PDB file of C-alpha atoms and ligand atoms in Angstrom:
ATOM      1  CA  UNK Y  27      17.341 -46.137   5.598  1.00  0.00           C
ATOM      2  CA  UNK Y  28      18.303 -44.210   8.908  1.00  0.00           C
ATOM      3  CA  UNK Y  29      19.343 -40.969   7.017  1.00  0.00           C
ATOM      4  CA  UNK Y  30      22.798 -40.920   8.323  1.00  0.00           C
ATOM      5  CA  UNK Y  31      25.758 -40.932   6.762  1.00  0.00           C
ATOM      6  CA  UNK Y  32      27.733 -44.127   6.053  1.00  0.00           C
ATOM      7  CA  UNK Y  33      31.624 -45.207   4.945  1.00  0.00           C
ATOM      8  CA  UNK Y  34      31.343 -47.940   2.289  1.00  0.00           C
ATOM      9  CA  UNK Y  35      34.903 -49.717   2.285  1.00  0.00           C
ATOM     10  CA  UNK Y  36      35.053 -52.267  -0.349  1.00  0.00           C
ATOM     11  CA  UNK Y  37      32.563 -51.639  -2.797  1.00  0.00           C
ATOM     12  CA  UNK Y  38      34.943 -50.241  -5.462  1.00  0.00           C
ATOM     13  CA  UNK Y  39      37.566 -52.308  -5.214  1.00  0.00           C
ATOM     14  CA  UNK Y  40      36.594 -54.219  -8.928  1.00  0.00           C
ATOM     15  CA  UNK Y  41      36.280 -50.626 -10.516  1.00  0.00           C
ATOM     16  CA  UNK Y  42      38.992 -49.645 -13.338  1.00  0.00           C
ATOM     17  CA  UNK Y  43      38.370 -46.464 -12.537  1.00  0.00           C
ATOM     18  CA  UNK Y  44      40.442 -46.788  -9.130  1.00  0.00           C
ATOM     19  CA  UNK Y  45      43.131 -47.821 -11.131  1.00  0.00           C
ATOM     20  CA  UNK Y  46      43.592 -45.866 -14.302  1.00  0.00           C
ATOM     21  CA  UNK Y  47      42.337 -42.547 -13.949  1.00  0.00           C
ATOM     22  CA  UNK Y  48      45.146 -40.907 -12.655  1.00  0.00           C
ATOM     23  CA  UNK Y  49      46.023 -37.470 -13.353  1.00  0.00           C
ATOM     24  CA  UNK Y  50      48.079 -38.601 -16.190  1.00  0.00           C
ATOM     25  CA  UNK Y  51      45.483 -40.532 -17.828  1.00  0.00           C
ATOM     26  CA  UNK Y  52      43.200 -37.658 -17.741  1.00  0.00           C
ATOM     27  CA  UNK Y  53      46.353 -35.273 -19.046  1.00  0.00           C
ATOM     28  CA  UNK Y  54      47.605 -37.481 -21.887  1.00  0.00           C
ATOM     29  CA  UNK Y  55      43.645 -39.008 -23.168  1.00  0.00           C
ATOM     30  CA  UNK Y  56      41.191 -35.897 -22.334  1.00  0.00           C
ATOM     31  CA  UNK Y  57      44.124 -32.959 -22.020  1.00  0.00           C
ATOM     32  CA  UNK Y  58      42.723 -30.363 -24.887  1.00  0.00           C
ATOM     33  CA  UNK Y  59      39.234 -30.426 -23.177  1.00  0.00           C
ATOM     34  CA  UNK Y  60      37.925 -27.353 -22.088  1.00  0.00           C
ATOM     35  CA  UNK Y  61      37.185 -27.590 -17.860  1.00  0.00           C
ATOM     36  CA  UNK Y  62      35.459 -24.443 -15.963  1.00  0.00           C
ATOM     37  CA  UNK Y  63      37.735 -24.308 -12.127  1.00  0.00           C
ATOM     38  CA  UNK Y  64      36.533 -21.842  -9.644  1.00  0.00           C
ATOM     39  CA  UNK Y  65      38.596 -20.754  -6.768  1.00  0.00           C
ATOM     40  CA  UNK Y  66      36.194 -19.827  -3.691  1.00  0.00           C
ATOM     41  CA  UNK Y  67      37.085 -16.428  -1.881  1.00  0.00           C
ATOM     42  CA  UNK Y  68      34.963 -15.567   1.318  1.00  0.00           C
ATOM     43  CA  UNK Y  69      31.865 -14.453  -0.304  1.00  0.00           C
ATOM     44  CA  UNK Y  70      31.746 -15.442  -4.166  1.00  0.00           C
ATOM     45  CA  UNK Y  71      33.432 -17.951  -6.716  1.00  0.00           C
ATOM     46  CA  UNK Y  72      35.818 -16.610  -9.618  1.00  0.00           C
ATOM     47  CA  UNK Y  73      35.183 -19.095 -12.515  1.00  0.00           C
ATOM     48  CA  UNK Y  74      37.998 -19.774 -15.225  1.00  0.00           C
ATOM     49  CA  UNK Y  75      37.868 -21.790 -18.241  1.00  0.00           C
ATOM     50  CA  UNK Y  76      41.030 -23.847 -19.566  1.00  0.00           C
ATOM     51  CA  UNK Y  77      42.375 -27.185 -20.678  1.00  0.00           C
ATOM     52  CA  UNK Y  78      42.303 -29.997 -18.891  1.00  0.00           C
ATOM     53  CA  UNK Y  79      45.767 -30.727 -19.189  1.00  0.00           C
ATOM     54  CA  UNK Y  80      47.375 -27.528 -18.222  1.00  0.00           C
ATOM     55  CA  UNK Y  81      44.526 -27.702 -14.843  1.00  0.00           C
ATOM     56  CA  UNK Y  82      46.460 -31.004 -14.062  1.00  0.00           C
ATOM     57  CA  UNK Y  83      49.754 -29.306 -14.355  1.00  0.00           C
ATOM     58  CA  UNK Y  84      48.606 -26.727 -12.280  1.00  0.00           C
ATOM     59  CA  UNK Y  85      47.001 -28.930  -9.406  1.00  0.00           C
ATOM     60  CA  UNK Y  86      50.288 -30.863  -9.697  1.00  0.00           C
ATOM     61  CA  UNK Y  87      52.831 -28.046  -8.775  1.00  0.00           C
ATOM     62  CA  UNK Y  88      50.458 -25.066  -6.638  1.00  0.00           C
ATOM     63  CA  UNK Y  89      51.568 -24.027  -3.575  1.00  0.00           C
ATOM     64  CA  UNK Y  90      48.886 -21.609  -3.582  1.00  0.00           C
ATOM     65  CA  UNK Y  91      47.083 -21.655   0.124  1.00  0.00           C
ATOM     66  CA  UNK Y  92      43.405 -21.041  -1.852  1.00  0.00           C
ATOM     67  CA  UNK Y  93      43.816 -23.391  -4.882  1.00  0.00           C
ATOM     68  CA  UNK Y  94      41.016 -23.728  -7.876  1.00  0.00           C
ATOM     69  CA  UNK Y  95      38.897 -26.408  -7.898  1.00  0.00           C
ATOM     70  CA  UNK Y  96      37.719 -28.539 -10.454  1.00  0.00           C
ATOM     71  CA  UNK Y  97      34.356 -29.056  -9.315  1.00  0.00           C
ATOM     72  CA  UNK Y  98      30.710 -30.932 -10.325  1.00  0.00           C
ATOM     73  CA  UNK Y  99      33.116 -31.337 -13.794  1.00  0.00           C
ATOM     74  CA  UNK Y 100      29.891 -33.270 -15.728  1.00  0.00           C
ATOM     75  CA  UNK Y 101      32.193 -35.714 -17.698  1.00  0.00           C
ATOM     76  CA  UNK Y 102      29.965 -38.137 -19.848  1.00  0.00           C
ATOM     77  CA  UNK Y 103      30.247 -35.645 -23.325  1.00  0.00           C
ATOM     78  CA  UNK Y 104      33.841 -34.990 -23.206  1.00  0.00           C
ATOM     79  CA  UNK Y 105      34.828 -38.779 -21.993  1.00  0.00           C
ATOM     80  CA  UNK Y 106      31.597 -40.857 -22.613  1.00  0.00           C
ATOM     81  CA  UNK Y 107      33.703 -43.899 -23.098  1.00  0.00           C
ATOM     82  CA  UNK Y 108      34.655 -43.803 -18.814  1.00  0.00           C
ATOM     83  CA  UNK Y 109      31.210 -44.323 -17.733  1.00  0.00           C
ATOM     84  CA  UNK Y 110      32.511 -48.043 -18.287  1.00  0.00           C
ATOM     85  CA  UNK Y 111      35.165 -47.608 -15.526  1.00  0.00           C
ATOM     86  CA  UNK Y 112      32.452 -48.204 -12.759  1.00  0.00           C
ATOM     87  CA  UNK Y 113      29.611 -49.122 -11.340  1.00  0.00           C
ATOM     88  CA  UNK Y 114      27.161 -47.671  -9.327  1.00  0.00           C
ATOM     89  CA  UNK Y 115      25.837 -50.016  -6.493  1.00  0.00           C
ATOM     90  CA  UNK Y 116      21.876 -50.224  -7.051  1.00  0.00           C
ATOM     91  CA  UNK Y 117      21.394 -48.962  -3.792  1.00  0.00           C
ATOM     92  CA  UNK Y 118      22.601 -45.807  -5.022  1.00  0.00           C
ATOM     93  CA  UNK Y 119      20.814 -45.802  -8.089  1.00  0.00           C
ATOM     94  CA  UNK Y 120      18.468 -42.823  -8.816  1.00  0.00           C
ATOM     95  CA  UNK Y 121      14.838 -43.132  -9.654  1.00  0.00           C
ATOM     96  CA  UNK Y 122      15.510 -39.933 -12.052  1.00  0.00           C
ATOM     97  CA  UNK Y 123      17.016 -41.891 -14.545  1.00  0.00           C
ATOM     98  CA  UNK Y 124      13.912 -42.897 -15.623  1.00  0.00           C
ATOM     99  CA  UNK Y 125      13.071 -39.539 -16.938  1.00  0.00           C
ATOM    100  CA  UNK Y 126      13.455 -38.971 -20.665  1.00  0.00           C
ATOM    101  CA  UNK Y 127      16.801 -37.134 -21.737  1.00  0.00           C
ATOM    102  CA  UNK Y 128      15.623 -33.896 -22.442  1.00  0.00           C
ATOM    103  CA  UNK Y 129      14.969 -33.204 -19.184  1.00  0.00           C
ATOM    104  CA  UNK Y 130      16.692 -35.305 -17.081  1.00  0.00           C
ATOM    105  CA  UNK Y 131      18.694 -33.166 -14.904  1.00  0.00           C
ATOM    106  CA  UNK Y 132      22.604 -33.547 -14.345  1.00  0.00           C
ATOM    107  CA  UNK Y 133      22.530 -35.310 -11.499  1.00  0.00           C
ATOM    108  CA  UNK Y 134      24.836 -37.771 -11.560  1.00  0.00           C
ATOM    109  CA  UNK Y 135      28.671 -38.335 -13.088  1.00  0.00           C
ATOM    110  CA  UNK Y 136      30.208 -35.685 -11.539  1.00  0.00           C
ATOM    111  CA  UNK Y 137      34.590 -35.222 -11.284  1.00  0.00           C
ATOM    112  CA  UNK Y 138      36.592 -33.675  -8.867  1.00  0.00           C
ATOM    113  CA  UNK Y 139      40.075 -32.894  -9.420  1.00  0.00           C
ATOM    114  CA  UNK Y 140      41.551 -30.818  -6.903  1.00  0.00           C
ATOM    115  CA  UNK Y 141      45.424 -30.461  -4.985  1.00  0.00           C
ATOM    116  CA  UNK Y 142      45.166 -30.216  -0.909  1.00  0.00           C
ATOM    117  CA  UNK Y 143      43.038 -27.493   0.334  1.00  0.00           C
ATOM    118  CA  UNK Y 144      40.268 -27.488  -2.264  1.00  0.00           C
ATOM    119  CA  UNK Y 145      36.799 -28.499  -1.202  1.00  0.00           C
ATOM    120  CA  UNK Y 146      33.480 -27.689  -1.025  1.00  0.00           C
ATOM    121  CA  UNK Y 147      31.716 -25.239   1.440  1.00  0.00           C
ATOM    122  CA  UNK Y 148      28.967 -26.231   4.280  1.00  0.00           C
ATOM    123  CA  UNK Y 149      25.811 -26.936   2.121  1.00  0.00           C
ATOM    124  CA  UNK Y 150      23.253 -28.905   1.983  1.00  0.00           C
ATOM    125  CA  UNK Y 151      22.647 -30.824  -1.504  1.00  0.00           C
ATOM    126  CA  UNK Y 152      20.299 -29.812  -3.909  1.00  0.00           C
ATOM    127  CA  UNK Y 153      16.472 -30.798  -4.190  1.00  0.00           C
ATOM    128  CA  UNK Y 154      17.184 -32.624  -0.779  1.00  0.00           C
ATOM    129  CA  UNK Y 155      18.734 -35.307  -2.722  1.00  0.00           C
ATOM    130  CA  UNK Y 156      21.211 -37.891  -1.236  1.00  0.00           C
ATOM    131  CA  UNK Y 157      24.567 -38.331  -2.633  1.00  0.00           C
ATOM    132  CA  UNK Y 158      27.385 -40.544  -2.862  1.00  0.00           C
ATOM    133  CA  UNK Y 159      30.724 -39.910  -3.220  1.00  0.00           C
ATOM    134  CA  UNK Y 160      33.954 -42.056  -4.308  1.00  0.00           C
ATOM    135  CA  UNK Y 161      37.852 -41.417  -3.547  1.00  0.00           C
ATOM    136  CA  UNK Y 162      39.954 -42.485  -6.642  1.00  0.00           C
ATOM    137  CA  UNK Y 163      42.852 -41.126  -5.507  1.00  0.00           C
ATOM    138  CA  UNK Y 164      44.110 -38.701  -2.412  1.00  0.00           C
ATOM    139  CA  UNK Y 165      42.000 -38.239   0.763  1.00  0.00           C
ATOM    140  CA  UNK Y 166      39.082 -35.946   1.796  1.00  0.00           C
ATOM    141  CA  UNK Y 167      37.874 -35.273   5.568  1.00  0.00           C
ATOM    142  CA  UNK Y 168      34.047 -34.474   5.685  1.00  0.00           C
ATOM    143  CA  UNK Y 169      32.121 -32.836   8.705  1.00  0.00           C
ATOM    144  CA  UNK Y 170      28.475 -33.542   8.595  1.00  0.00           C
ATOM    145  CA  UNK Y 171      25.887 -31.858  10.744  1.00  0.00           C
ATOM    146  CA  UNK Y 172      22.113 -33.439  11.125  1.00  0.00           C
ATOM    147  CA  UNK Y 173      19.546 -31.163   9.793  1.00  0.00           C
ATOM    148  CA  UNK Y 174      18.479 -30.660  13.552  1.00  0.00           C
ATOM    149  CA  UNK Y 175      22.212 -28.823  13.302  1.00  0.00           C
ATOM    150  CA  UNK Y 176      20.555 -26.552  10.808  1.00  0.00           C
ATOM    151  CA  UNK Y 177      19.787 -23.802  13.403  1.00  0.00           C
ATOM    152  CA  UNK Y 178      23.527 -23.543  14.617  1.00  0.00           C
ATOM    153  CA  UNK Y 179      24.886 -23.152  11.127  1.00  0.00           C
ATOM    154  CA  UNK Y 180      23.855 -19.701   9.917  1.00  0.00           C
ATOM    155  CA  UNK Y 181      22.249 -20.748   6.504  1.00  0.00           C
ATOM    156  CA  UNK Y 182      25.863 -22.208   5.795  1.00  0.00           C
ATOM    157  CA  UNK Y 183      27.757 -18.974   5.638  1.00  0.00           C
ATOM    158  CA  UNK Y 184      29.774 -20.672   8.471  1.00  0.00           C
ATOM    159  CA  UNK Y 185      33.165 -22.119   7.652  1.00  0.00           C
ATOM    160  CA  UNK Y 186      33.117 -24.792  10.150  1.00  0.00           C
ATOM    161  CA  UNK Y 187      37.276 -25.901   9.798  1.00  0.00           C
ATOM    162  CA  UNK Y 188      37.655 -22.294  10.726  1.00  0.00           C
ATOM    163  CA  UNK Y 189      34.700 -20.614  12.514  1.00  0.00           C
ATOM    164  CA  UNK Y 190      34.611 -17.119  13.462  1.00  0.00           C
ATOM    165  CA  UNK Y 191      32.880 -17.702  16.398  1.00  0.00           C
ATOM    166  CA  UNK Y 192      32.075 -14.113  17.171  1.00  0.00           C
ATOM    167  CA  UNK Y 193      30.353 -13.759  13.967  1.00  0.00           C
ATOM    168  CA  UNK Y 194      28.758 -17.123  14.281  1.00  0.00           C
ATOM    169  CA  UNK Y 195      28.377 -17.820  18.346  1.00  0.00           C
ATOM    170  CA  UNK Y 196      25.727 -20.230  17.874  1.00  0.00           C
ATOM    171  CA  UNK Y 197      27.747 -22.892  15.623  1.00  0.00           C
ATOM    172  CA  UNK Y 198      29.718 -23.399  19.144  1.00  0.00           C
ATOM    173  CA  UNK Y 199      26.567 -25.971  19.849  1.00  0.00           C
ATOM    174  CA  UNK Y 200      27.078 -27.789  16.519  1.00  0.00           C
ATOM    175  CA  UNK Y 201      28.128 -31.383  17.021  1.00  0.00           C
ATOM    176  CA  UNK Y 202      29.325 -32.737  13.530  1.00  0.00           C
ATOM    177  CA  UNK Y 203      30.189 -36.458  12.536  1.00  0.00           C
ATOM    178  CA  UNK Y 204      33.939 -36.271  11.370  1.00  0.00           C
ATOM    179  CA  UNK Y 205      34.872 -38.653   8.442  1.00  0.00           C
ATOM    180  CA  UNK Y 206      38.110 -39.166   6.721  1.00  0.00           C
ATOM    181  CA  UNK Y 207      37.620 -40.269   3.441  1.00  0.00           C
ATOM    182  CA  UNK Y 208      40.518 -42.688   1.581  1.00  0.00           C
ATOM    183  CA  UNK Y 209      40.924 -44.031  -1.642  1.00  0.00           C
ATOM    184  CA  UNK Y 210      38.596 -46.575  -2.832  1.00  0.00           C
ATOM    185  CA  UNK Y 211      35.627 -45.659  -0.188  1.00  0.00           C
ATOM    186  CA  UNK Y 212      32.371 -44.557  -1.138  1.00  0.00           C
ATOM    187  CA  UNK Y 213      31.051 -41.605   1.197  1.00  0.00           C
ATOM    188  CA  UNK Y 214      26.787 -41.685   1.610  1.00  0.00           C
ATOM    189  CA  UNK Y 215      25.465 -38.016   2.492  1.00  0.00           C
ATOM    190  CA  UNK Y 216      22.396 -38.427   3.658  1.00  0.00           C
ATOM    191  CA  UNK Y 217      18.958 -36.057   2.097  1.00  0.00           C
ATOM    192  CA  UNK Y 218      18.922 -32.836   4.528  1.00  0.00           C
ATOM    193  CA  UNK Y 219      22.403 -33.397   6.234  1.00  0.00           C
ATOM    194  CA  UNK Y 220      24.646 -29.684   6.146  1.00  0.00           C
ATOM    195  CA  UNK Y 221      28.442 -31.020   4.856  1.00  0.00           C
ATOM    196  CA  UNK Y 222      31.575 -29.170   4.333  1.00  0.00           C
ATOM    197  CA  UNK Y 223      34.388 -30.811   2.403  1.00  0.00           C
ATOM    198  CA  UNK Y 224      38.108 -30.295   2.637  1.00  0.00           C
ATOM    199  CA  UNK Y 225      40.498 -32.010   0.321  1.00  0.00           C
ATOM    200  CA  UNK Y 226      43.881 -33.163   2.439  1.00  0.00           C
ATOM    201  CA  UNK Y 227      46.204 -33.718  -0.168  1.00  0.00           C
ATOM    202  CA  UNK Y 228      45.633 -34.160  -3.984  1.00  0.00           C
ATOM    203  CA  UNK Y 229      42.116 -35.677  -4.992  1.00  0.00           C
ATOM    204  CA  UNK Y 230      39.966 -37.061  -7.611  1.00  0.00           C
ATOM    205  CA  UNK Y 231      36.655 -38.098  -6.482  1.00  0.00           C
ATOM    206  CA  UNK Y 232      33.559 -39.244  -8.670  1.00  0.00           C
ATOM    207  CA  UNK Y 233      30.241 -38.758  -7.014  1.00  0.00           C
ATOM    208  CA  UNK Y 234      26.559 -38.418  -7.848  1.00  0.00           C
ATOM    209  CA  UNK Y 235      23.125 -37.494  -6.439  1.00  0.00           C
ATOM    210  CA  UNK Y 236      20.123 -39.849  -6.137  1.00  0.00           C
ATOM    211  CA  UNK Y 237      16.040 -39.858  -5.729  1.00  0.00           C
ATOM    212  CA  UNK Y 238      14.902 -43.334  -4.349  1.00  0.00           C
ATOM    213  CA  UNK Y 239      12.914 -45.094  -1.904  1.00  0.00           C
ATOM    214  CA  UNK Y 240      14.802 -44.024   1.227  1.00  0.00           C
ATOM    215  CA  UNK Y 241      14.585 -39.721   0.219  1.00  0.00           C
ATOM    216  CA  UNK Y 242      11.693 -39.228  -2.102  1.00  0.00           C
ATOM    217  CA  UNK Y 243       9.043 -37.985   0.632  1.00  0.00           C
ATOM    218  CA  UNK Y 244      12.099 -35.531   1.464  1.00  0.00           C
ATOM    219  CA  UNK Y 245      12.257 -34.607  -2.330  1.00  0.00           C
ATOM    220  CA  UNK Y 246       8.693 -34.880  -2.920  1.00  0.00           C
ATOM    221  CA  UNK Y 247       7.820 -32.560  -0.128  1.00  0.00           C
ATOM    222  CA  UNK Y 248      11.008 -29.912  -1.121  1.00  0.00           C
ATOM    223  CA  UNK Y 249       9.827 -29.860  -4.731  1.00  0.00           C
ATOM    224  CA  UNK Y 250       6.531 -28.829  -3.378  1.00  0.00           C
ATOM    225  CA  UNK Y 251       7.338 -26.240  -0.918  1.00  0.00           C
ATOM    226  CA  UNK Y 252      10.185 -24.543  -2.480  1.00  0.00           C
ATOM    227  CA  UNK Y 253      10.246 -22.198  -5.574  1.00  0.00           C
ATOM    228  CA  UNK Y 254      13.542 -22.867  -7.922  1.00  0.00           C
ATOM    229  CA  UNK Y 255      14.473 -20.477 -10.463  1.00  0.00           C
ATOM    230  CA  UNK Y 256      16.953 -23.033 -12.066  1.00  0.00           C
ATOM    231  CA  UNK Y 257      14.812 -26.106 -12.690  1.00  0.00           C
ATOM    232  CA  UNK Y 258      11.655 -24.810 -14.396  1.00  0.00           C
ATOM    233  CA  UNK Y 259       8.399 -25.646 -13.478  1.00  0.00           C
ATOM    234  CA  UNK Y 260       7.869 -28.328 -16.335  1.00  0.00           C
ATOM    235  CA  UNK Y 261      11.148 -29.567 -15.423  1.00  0.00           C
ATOM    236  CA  UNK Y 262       9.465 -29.963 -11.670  1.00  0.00           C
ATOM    237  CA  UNK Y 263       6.082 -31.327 -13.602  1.00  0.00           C
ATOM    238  CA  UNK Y 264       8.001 -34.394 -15.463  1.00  0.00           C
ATOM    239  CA  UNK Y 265       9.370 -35.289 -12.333  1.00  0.00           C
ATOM    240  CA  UNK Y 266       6.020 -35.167 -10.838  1.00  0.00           C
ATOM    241  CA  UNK Y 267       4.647 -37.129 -13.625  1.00  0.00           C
ATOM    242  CA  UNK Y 268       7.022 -39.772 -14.711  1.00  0.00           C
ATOM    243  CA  UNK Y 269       8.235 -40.527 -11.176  1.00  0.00           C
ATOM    244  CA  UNK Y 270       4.657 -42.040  -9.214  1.00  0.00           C
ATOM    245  CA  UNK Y 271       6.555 -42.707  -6.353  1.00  0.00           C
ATOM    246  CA  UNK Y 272       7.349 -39.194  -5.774  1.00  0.00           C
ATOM    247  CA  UNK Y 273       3.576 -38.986  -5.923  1.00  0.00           C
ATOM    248  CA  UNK Y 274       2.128 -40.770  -2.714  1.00  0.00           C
TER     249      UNK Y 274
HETATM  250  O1  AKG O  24      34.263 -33.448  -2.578  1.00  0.00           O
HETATM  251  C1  AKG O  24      33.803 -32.336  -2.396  1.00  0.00           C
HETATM  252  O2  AKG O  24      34.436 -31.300  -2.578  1.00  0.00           O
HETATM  253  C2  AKG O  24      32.386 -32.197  -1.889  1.00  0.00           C
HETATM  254  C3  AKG O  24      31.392 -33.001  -2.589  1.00  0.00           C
HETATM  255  C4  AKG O  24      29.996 -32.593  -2.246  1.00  0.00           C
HETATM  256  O3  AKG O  24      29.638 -32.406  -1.133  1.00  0.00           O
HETATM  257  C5  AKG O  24      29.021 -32.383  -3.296  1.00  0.00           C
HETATM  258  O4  AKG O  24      29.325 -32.586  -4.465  1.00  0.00           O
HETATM  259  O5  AKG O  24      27.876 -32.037  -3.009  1.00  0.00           O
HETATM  260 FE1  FE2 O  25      27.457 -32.111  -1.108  1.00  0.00          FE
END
């Protein structure tokens, strides 16, 4: 309820995903599956599509200092039979499921399979939804900055595990919250908190993004204020309509 972010320790210890999805199990059961990896350069993202099972062989043996990542891989059509492996806690549990399918957006049921180095860079996440985030295997550290932050962070461009502080001066006043994420803990990022992400060693991590009670003036008053390009209006309209709450 604070808005700040949170380690959950023991909430997924009953879940079969922390036991069986292991690289292997994702090589041998869902290899021929076509996966999209992007490997992030300074200032864009190369995509490239290929099989599941040769990405695993790939993040298995790398020694490459910039790796590709498997990110935001939306599993439930390949592998609907996994959503079994887990369960979401209902604190987590996002009013836009209640939407009707068509136009439901992918928020949730996310992968990401990456070796050491991968991650994510300083963002904030999208719609000014919150988000948690599970460790199956291998071990993340996370640096969060409070949106007050948001003025030292230069719109995100920063790289804040290895600022170039004469390009970015100001992020010298930044004062993040520094996590290190193991496996079986649950990560809460908080609506409106800037986060980059570094993966320490090998890593598969499940996460999803959520609209409830705690978030949805935050939402309500982004959806309002800010054009988007990639969620059409009606798509903005349903949520408007078939979500009240977001309403008050
Ligand atoms: O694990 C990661 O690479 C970052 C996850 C994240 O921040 C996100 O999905 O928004
Ligand atoms: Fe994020």
């Amino acid at each position: 309820m604070p808005n700040k972010p949170v380690v959950i320790l023991d909430i997924m210890d009953n879940w079969k995903a922390k036991t069986c999805w292991t690289p292997e199990f994702f090589k041998s059961k869902y290899g021929d599956i076509h996966v999209t990896t992007v490997k992030q350069t300074e200032t864009t993202d190369e995509q490239c599509t290929m099989r599941l099972g040769e990405y695993i062989d790939y993040m298995q043996s790398t020694k490459e200092e910039n790796p590709s990542y498997l990110r935001t891989w939306y599993f439930p059509n390949d592998c609907p039979e996994i959503l079994e492996d887990y369960n979401i806690p209902e604190y987590f549990k996002s009013w836009l499921e209640q939407l009707p399918h068509e136009i439901r957006p992918q928020f949730s049921s996310w992968l990401f399979i990456g070796p050491a180095n991968t991650g994510s860079r300083m963002h904030v996440d999208g719609f000014m939804t919150s988000a948690w985030n599970a460790v199956i295997s291998g071990r993340k550290c996370w640096l969060f900055y409070p949106p007050e932050d948001e003025c030292y962070l230069y719109t995100g461009e920063v790289d804040a595990f290895n600022p170039d502080l004469t390009k970015y001066p100001l992020f010298a006043q930044a004062r993040p919250l520094i996590c290190i994420q193991n496996p079986g803990e649950i990560i809460f990022t908080p609506s409106g908190w800037w986060h980059q992400v570094i993966n320490e060693t090998n890593c598969i991590s499940l996460t999803g993004n959520f609209v409830n009670e705690t978030n949805c003036k935050m939402v309500r008053n982004y959806l309002d204020v800010t054009e988007r390009p990639e969620y059409s209006d009606t798509l903005q309209q349903a949520i408007k309509q078939y979500i009240p709450q977001l309403c008050v």
